[in-house]
Short mmCIF file of C-alpha atoms and ligand atoms in Angstrom, two decimals:
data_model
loop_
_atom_site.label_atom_id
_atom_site.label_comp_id
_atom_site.label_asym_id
_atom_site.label_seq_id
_atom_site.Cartn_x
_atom_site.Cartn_y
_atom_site.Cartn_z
CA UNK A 1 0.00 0.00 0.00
CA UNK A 2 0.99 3.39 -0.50
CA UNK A 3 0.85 5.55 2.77
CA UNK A 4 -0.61 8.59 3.06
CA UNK A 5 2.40 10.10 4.22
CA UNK A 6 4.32 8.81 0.38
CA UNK A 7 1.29 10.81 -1.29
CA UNK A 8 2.32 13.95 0.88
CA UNK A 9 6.09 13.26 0.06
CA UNK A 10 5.28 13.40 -3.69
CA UNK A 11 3.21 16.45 -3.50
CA UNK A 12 6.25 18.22 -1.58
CA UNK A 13 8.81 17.13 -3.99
CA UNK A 14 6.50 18.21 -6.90
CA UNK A 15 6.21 21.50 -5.35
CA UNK A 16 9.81 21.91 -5.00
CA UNK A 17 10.02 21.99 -8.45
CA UNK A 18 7.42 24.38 -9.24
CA UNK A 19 8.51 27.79 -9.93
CA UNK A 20 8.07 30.42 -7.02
CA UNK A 21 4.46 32.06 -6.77
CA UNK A 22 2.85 29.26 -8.85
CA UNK A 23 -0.31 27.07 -8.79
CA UNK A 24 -0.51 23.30 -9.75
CA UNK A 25 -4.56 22.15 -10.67
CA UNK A 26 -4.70 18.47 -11.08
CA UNK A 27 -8.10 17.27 -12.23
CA UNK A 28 -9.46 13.23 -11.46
CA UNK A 29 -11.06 11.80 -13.98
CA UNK A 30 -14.86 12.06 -15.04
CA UNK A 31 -17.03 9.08 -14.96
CA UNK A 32 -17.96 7.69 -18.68
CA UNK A 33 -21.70 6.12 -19.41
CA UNK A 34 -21.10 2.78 -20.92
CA UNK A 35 -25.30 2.74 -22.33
CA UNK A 36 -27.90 3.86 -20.53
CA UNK A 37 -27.67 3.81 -16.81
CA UNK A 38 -24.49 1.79 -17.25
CA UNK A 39 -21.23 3.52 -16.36
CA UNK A 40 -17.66 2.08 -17.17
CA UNK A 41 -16.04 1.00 -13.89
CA UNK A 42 -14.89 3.84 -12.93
CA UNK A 43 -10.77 4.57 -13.22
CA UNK A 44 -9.22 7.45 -11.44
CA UNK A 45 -6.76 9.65 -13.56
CA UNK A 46 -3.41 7.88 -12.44
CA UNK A 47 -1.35 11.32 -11.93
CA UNK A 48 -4.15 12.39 -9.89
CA UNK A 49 -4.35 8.99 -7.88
CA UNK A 50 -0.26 9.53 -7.77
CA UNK A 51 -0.33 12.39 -6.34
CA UNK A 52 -3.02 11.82 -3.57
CA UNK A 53 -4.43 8.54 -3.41
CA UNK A 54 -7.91 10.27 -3.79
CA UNK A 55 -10.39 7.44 -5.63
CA UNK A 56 -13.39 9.32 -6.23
CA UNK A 57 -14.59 11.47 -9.07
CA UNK A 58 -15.56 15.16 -8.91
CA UNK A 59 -12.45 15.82 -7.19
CA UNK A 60 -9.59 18.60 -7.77
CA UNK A 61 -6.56 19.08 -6.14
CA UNK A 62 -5.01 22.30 -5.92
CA UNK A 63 -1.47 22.45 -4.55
CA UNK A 64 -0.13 26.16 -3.38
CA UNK A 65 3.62 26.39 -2.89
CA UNK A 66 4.30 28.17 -0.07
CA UNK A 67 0.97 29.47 0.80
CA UNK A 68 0.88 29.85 4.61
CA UNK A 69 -3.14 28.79 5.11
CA UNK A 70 -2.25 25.64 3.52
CA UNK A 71 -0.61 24.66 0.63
CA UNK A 72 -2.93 22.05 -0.38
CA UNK A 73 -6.62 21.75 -1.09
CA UNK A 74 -9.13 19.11 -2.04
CA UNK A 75 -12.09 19.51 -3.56
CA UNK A 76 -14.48 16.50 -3.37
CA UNK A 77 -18.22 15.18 -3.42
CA UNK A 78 -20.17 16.13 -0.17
CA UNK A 79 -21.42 13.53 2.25
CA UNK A 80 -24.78 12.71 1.16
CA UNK A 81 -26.99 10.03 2.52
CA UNK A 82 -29.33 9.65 -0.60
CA UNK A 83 -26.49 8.78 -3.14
CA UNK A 84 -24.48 6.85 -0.49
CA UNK A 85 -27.85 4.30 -0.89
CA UNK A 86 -27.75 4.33 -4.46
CA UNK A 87 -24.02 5.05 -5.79
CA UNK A 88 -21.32 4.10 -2.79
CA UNK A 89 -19.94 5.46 0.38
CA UNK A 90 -17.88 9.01 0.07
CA UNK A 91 -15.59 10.82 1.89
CA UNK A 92 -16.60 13.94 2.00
CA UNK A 93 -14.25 17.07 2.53
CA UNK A 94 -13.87 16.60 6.49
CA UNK A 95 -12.53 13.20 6.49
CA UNK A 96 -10.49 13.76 3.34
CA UNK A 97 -8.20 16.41 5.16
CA UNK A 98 -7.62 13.34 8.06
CA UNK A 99 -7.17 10.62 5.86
CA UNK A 100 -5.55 11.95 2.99
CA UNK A 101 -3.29 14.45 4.66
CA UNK A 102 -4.36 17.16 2.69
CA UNK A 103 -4.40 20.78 4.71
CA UNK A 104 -7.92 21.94 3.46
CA UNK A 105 -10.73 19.82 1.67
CA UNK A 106 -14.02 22.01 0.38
CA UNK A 107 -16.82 20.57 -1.33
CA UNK A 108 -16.85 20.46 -4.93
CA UNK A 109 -19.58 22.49 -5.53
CA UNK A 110 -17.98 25.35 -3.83
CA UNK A 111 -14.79 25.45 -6.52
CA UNK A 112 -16.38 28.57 -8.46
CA UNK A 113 -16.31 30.84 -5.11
CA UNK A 114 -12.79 29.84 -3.66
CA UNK A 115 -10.77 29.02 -6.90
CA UNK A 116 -10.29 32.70 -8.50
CA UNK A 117 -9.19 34.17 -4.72
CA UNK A 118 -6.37 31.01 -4.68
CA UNK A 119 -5.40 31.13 -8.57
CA UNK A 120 -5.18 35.27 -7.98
CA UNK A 121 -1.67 36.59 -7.25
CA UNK A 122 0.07 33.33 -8.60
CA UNK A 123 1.77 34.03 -11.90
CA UNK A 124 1.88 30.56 -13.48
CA UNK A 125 -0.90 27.61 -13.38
CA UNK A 126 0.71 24.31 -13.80
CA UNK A 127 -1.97 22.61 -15.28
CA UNK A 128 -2.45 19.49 -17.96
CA UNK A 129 -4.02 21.99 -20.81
CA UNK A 130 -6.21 20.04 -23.18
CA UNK A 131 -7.10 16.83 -21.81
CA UNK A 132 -10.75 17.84 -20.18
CA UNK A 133 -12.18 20.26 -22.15
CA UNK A 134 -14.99 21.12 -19.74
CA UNK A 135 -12.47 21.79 -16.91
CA UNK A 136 -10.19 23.49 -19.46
CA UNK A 137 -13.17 25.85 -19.84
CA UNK A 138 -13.75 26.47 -16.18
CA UNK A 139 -10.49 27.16 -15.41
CA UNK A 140 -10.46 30.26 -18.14
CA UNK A 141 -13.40 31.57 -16.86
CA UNK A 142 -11.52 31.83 -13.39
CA UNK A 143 -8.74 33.34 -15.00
CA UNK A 144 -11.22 35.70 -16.48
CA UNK A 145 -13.35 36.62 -14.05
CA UNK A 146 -9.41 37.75 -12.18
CA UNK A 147 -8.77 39.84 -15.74
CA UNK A 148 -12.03 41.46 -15.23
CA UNK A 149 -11.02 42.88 -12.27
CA UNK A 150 -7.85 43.79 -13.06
CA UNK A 151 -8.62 47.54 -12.61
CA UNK A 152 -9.72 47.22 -9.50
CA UNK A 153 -5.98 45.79 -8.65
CA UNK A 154 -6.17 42.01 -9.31
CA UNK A 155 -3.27 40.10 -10.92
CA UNK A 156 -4.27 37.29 -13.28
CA UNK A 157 -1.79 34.28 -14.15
CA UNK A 158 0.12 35.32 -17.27
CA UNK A 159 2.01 31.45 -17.83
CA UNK A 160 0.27 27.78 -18.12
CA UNK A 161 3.08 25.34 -18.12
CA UNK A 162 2.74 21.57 -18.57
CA UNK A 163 2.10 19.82 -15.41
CA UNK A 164 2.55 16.37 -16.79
CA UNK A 165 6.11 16.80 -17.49
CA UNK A 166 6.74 17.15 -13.72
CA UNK A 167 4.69 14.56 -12.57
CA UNK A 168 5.63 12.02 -15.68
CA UNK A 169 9.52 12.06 -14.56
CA UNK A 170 8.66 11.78 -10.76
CA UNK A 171 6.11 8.46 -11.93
CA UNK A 172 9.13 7.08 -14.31
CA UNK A 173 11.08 5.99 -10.90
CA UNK A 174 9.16 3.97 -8.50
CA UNK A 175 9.97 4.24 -4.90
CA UNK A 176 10.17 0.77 -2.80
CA UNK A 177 6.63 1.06 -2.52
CA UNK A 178 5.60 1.23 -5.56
CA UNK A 179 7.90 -1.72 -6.65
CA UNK A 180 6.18 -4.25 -3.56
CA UNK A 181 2.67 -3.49 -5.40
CA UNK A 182 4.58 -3.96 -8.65
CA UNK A 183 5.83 -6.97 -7.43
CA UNK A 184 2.72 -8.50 -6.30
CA UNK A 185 1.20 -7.35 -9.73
CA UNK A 186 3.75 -9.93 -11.42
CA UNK A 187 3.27 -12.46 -8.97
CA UNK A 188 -0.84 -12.91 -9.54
CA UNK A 189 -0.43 -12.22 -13.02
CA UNK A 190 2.55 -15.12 -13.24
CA UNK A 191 0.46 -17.28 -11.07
CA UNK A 192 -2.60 -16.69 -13.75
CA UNK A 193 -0.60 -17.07 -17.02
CA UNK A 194 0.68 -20.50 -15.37
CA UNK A 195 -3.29 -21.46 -14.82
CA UNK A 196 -4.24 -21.36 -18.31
CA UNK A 197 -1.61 -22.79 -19.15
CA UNK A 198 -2.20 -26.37 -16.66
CA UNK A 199 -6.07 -25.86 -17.70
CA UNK A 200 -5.54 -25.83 -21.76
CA UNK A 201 -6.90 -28.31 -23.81
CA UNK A 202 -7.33 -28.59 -27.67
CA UNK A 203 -10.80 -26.87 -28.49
CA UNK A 204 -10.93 -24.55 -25.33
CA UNK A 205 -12.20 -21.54 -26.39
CA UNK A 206 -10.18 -18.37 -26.43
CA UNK A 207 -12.86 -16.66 -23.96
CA UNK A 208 -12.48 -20.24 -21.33
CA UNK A 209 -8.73 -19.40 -20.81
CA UNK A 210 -9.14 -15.43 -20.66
CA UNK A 211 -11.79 -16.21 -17.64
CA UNK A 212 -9.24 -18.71 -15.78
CA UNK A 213 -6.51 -15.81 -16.11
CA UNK A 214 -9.41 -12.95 -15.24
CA UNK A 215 -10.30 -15.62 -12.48
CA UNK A 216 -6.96 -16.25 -10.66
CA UNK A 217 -6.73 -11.96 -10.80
CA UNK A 218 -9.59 -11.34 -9.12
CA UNK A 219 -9.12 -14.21 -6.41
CA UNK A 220 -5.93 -12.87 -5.21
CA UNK A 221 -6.95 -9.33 -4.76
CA UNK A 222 -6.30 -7.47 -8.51
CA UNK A 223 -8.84 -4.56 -8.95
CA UNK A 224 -9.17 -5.61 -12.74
CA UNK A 225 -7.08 -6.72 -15.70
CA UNK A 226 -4.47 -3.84 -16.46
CA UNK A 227 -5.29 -3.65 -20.20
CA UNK A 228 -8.11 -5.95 -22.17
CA UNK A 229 -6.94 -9.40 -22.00
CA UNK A 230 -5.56 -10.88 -25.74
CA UNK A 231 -6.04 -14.68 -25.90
CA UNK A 232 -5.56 -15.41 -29.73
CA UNK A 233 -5.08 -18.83 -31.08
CA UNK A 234 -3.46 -20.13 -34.14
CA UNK A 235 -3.59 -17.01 -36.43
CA UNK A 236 -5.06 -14.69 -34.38
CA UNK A 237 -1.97 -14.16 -32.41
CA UNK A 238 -1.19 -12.04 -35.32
CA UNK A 239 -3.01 -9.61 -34.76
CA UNK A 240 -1.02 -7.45 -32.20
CA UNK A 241 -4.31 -6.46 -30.06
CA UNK A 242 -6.77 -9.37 -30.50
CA UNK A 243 -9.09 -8.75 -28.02
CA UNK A 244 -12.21 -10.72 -29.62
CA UNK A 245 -11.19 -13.83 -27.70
CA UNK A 246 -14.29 -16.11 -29.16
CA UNK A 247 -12.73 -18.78 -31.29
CA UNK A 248 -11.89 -22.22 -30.58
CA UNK A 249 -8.14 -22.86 -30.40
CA UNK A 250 -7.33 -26.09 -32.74
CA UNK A 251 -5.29 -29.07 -31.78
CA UNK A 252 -1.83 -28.05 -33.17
CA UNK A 253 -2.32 -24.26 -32.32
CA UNK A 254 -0.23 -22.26 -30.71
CA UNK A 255 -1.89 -19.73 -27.70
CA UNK A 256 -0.63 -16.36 -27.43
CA UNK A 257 -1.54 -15.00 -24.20
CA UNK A 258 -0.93 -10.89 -23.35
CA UNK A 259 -2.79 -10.33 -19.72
CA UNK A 260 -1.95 -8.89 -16.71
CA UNK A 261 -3.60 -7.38 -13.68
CA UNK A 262 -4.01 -3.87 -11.57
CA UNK A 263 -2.76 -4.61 -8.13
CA UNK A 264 -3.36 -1.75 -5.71
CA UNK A 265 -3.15 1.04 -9.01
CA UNK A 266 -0.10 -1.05 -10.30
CA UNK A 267 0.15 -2.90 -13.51
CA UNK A 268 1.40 -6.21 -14.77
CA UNK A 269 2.01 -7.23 -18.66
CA UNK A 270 2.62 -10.46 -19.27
CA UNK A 271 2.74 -12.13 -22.81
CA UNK A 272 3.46 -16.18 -22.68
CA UNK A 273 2.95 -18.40 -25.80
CA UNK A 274 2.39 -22.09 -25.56
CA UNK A 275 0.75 -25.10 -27.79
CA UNK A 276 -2.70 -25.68 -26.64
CA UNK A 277 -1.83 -29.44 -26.77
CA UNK A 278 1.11 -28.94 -24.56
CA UNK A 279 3.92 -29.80 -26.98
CA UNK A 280 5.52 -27.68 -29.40
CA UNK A 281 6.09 -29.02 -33.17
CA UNK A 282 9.23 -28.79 -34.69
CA UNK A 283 8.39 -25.13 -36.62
CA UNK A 284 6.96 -23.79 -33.62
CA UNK A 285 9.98 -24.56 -31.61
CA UNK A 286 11.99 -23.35 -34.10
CA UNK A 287 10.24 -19.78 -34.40
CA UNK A 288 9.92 -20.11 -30.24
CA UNK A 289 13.49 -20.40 -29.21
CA UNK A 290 14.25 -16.98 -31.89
CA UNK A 291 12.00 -15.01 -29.72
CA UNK A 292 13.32 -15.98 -26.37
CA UNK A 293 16.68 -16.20 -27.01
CA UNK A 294 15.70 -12.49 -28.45
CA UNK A 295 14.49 -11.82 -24.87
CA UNK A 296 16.79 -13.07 -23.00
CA UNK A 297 20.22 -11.46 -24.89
CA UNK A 298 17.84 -7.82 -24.28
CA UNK A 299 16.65 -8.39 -20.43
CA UNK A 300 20.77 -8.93 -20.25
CA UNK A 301 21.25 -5.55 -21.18
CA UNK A 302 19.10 -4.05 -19.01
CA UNK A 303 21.67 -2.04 -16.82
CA UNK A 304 21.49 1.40 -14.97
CA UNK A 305 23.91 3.25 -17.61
CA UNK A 306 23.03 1.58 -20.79
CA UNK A 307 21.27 3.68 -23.49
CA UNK A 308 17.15 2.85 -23.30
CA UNK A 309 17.71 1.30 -27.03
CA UNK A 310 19.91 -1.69 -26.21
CA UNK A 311 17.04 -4.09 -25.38
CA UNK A 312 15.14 -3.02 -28.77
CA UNK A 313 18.52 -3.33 -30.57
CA UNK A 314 19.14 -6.83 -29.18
CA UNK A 315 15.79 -8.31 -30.19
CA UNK A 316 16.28 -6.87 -33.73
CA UNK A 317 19.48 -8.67 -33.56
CA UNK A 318 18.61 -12.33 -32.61
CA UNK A 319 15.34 -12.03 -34.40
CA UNK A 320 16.92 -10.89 -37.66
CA UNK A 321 19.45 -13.93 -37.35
CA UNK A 322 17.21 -16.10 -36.72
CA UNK A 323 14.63 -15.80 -39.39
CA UNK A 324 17.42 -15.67 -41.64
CA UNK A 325 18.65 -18.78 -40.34
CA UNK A 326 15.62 -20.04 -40.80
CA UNK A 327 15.18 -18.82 -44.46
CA UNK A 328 12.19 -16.45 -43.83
CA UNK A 329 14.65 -13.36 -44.53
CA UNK A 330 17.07 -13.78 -47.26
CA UNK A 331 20.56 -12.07 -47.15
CA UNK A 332 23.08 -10.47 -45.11
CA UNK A 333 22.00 -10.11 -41.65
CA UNK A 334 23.74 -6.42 -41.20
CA UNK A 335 21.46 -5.06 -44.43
CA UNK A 336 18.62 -6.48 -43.39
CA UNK A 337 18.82 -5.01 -40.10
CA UNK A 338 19.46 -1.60 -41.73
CA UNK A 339 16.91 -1.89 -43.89
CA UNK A 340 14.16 -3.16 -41.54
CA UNK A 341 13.66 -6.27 -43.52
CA UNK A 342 12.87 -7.93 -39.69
CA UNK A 343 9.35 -5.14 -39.74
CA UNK A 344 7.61 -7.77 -41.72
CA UNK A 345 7.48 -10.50 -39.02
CA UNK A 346 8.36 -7.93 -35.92
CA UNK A 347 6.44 -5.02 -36.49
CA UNK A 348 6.79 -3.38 -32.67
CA UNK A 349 9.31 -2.17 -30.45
CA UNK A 350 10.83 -4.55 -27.38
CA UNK A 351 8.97 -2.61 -25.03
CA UNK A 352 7.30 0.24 -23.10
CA UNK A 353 7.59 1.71 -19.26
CA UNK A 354 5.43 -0.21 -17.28
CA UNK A 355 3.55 1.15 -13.78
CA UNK A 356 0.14 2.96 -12.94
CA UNK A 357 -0.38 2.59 -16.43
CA UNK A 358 0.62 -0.43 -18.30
CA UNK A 359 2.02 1.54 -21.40
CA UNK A 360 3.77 3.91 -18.80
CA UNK A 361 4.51 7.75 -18.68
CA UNK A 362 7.93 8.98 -18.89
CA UNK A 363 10.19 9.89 -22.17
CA UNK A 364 12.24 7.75 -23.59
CA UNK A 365 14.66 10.31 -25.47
CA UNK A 366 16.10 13.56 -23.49
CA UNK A 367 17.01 16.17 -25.94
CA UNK A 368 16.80 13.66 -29.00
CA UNK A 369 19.46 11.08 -27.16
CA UNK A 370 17.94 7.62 -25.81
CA UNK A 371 17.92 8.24 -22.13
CA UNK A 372 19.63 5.56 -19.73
CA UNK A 373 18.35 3.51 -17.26
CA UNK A 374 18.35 4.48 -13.76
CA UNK A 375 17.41 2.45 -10.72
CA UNK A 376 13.47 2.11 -10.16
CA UNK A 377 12.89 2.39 -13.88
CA UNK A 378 10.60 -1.04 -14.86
CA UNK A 379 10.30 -1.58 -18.48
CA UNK A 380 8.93 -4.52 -20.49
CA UNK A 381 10.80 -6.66 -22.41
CA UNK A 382 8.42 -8.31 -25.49
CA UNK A 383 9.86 -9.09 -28.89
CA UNK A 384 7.57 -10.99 -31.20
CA UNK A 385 7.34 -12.92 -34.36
CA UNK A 386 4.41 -12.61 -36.36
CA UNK A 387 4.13 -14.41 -39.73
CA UNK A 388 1.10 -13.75 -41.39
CA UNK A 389 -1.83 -16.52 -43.10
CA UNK A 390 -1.57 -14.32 -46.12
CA UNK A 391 2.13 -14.85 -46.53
CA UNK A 392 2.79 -16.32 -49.57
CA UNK A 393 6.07 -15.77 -50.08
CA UNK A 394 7.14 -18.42 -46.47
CA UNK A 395 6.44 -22.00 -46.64
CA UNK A 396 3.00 -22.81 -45.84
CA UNK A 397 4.14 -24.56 -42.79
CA UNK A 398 5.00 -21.31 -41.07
CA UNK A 399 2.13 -19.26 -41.93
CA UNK A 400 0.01 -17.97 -39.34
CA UNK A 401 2.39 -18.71 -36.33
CA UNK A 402 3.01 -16.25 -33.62
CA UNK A 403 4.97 -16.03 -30.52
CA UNK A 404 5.30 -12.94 -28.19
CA UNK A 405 7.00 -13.56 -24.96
CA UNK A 406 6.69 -10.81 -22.74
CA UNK A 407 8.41 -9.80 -19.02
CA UNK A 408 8.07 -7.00 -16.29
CA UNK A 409 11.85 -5.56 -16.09
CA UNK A 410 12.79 -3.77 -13.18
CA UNK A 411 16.06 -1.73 -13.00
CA UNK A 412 18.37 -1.76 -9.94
CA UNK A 413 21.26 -0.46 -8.65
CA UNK A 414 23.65 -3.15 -9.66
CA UNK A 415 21.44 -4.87 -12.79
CA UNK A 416 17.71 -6.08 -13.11
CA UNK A 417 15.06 -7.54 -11.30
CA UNK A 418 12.32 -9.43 -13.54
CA UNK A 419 9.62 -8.62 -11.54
CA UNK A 420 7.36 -11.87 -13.70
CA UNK A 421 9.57 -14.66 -13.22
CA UNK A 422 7.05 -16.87 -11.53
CA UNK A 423 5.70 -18.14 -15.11
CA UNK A 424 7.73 -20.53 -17.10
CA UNK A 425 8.93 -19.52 -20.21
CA UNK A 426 11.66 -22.04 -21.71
CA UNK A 427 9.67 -25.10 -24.05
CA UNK A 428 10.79 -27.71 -21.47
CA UNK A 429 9.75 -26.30 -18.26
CA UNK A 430 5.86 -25.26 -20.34
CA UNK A 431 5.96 -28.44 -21.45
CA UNK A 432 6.81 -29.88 -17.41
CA UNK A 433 3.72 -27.72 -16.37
CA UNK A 434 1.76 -28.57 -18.82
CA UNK A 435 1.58 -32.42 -18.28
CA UNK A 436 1.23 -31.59 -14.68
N1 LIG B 501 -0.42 -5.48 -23.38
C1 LIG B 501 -0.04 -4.46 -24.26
C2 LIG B 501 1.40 -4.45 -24.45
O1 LIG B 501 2.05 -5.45 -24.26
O2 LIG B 501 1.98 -3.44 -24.71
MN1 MN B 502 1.48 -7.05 -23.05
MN1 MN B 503 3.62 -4.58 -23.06
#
């Protein structure tokens, strides 16, 4: 868990790097109607959730550096009994300033009143412009109603500056904290990738083995998958983001599985590939044993110092070999490397920074250079080959194969941690827990 005393850390170091006489608004996210009187289960922006742990909607948080009557304010939903019954307990403002540390809560309804006196006399709003337009809106009406007055002595806010930027580096490095809840992301989502794989049979459906992963997540505490859950058999493994899961997977087939869960705001991303019979044939060993020697030679390289690119480069490497090896790419392995001859059967990158979300904030380039890794940087590690039904131009035998294996890659001070080892990934030991 993270304490409320991490969430106040983070809002003082954030605040340490605002500029002097400055506001920060940070806005959680709205609720979305899924039909009807349906909602989507509701998901609470993560830099807002970063920065206070605050779950509910309708809420802004307003941080004030250096403001003596408090430096940080909450806005929230009021108590109220009626909605309790219908829509869920709330906090309400009182309670919010005990439990989440905060200095001042208000209720939300209030924000038009005390907003313009707080944003007044600050000269820049940190503030993520563009992503709600009806708070982007409400905001500039505060600012304006301060610019009307102007002759009467008041000073509107002359800069907006980027507040994700801040935030986005502060998220890239997790604290020990955040790397426990990682942790026990990897764990359930290992322990669920290894329970489709002892429950497969030739003809389970796609959707049978996405419920026994979905299952073993919610049974061990997960909130909810951390991304739509691909379960593609045979061909459908192609396509990168299969999320129809309704087919039958064939005796012969080859699974790809890409799940992994939301532990405590954290997520997991695990990809594992295995034969729904439980052994590989000779072709699908052949095009397994590219990919995860691919993975393997780029988790290796995954070093505080080394340039972010050296795990992508490595995959290109082994994978480019390989299907040359293999005669799927024809010629030398340096040319087709430079001309991205491998794009046809490895059409993504190695990976992504993995954490609140499961395709991460952060950048990966710092003035146009690769940046390096630094301790408490995870990253995912997931070359692929894809070979396409259409493909003519391979043997037949190969067409419509794919294999993605996919790890959680945490860096530390003297290497890596793989925060997903608890799922097998080498043909014998898939094989071993598959006949068990
Ligand atoms: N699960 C999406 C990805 O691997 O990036
Ligand atoms: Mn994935
Ligand atoms: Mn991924």
């Amino acid at each position: 868990m993270i304490t409320a005393n991490e969430y106040k850390a983070r809002r003082r170091e954030l605040m340490s790097m605002m500029a002097a006489n400055s506001i920060a608004v940070i806005t959680a996210a709205p609720e979305k109607i899924r039909s009807r009187d349906t909602h989507y289960p509701y998901k609470q922006a993560t830099s807002f959730s970063y920065l206070c742990g605050f779950a509910e909607p309708e809420s802004v948080l307003v941080l004030l550096p250096g403001r003596e009557q408090g430096e940080c304010l909450l806005f929230c939903r009021e108590k109220d009994k009626l909605r309790e019954i219908w829509d869920g307990y709330r906090s309400g403002p009182e309670a919010a300033v005990v439990d989440y540390l905060v200095d001042d809560a208000f209720p939300i309804g209030d924000i038009d009143e005390i907003l313009p006196g707080v944003l007044e006399g600050r000269e820049r709003v940190y503030y993520a412009i563009g992503k709600d337009p009806d708070f982007d809106r409400h905001l500039m009406s505060w600012i304006n109603d301060i610019r009307d007055q102007k002759d009467r002595g008041s000073a509107p806010p002359g800069e907006f500056v980027d507040l994700d930027h801040l935030v986005n580096e502060m998220r890239l490095i997790k604290t020990a904290a955040e790397l426990k809840l990682m942790r026990k992301a990897g764990e359930i989502s290992a322990r669920a990738h290894c329970r489709a794989m002892r429950i497969s049979v030739p003809g389970i459906y796609e959707y049978q083995l996405q419920a026994e992963i979905e299952h073993e997540f919610m049974v061990s505490g997960a909130s909810a998958p951390a991304y739509t859950s691909i379960v593609g058999g045979g061909k459908n493994g192609c396509v990168l983001h299969y999320i129809e899961n309704r087919k039958r997977v064939n005796d012969g087939d080859l699974v790809l599985i890409d799940a992994g869960c939301e532990y405590n705001n954290y997520a997991a991303d695990i990809t594992r590939t295995f034969p729904v019979n439980g052994k590989f044939s000779a072709e699908q060993a052949a095009i397994y044993d590219i990919v995860l020697q691919a993975q393997s030679e780029a988790i290796a390289k995954i070093v505080p110092g080394a340039p972010y690119n050296v795990a992508n480069d490595a995959t290109v490497a082994v994978i480019t070999q390989g299907l040359r090896d293999l005669g799927l790419l024809d010629g030398e392995v340096a040319e087709l490397i430079e001309t991205e001859a491998y794009r046809e059967f490895y059409m993504h990158s190695s990976g992504h920074w993995l954490g609140m979300d499961v395709h991460d904030v952060g950048d990966y380039k710092i003035e146009n250079q690769w940046r390096v890794y630094e301790p408490g940087m995870v990253v995912t590690v997931e070359p692929g080959i894809y070979i396409s039904p259409d493909n003519t131009a391979v043997a037949e035998k190969w067409r419509g194969m794919a294999v993605r294996i996919e790890d959680d890659i945490a860096v530390t001070k003297t290497g890596h941690e793989d925060l997903t080892s608890g799922v097998p990934k080498t043909r014998g030991d898939i094989e071993l827990l598959m006949a068990s």
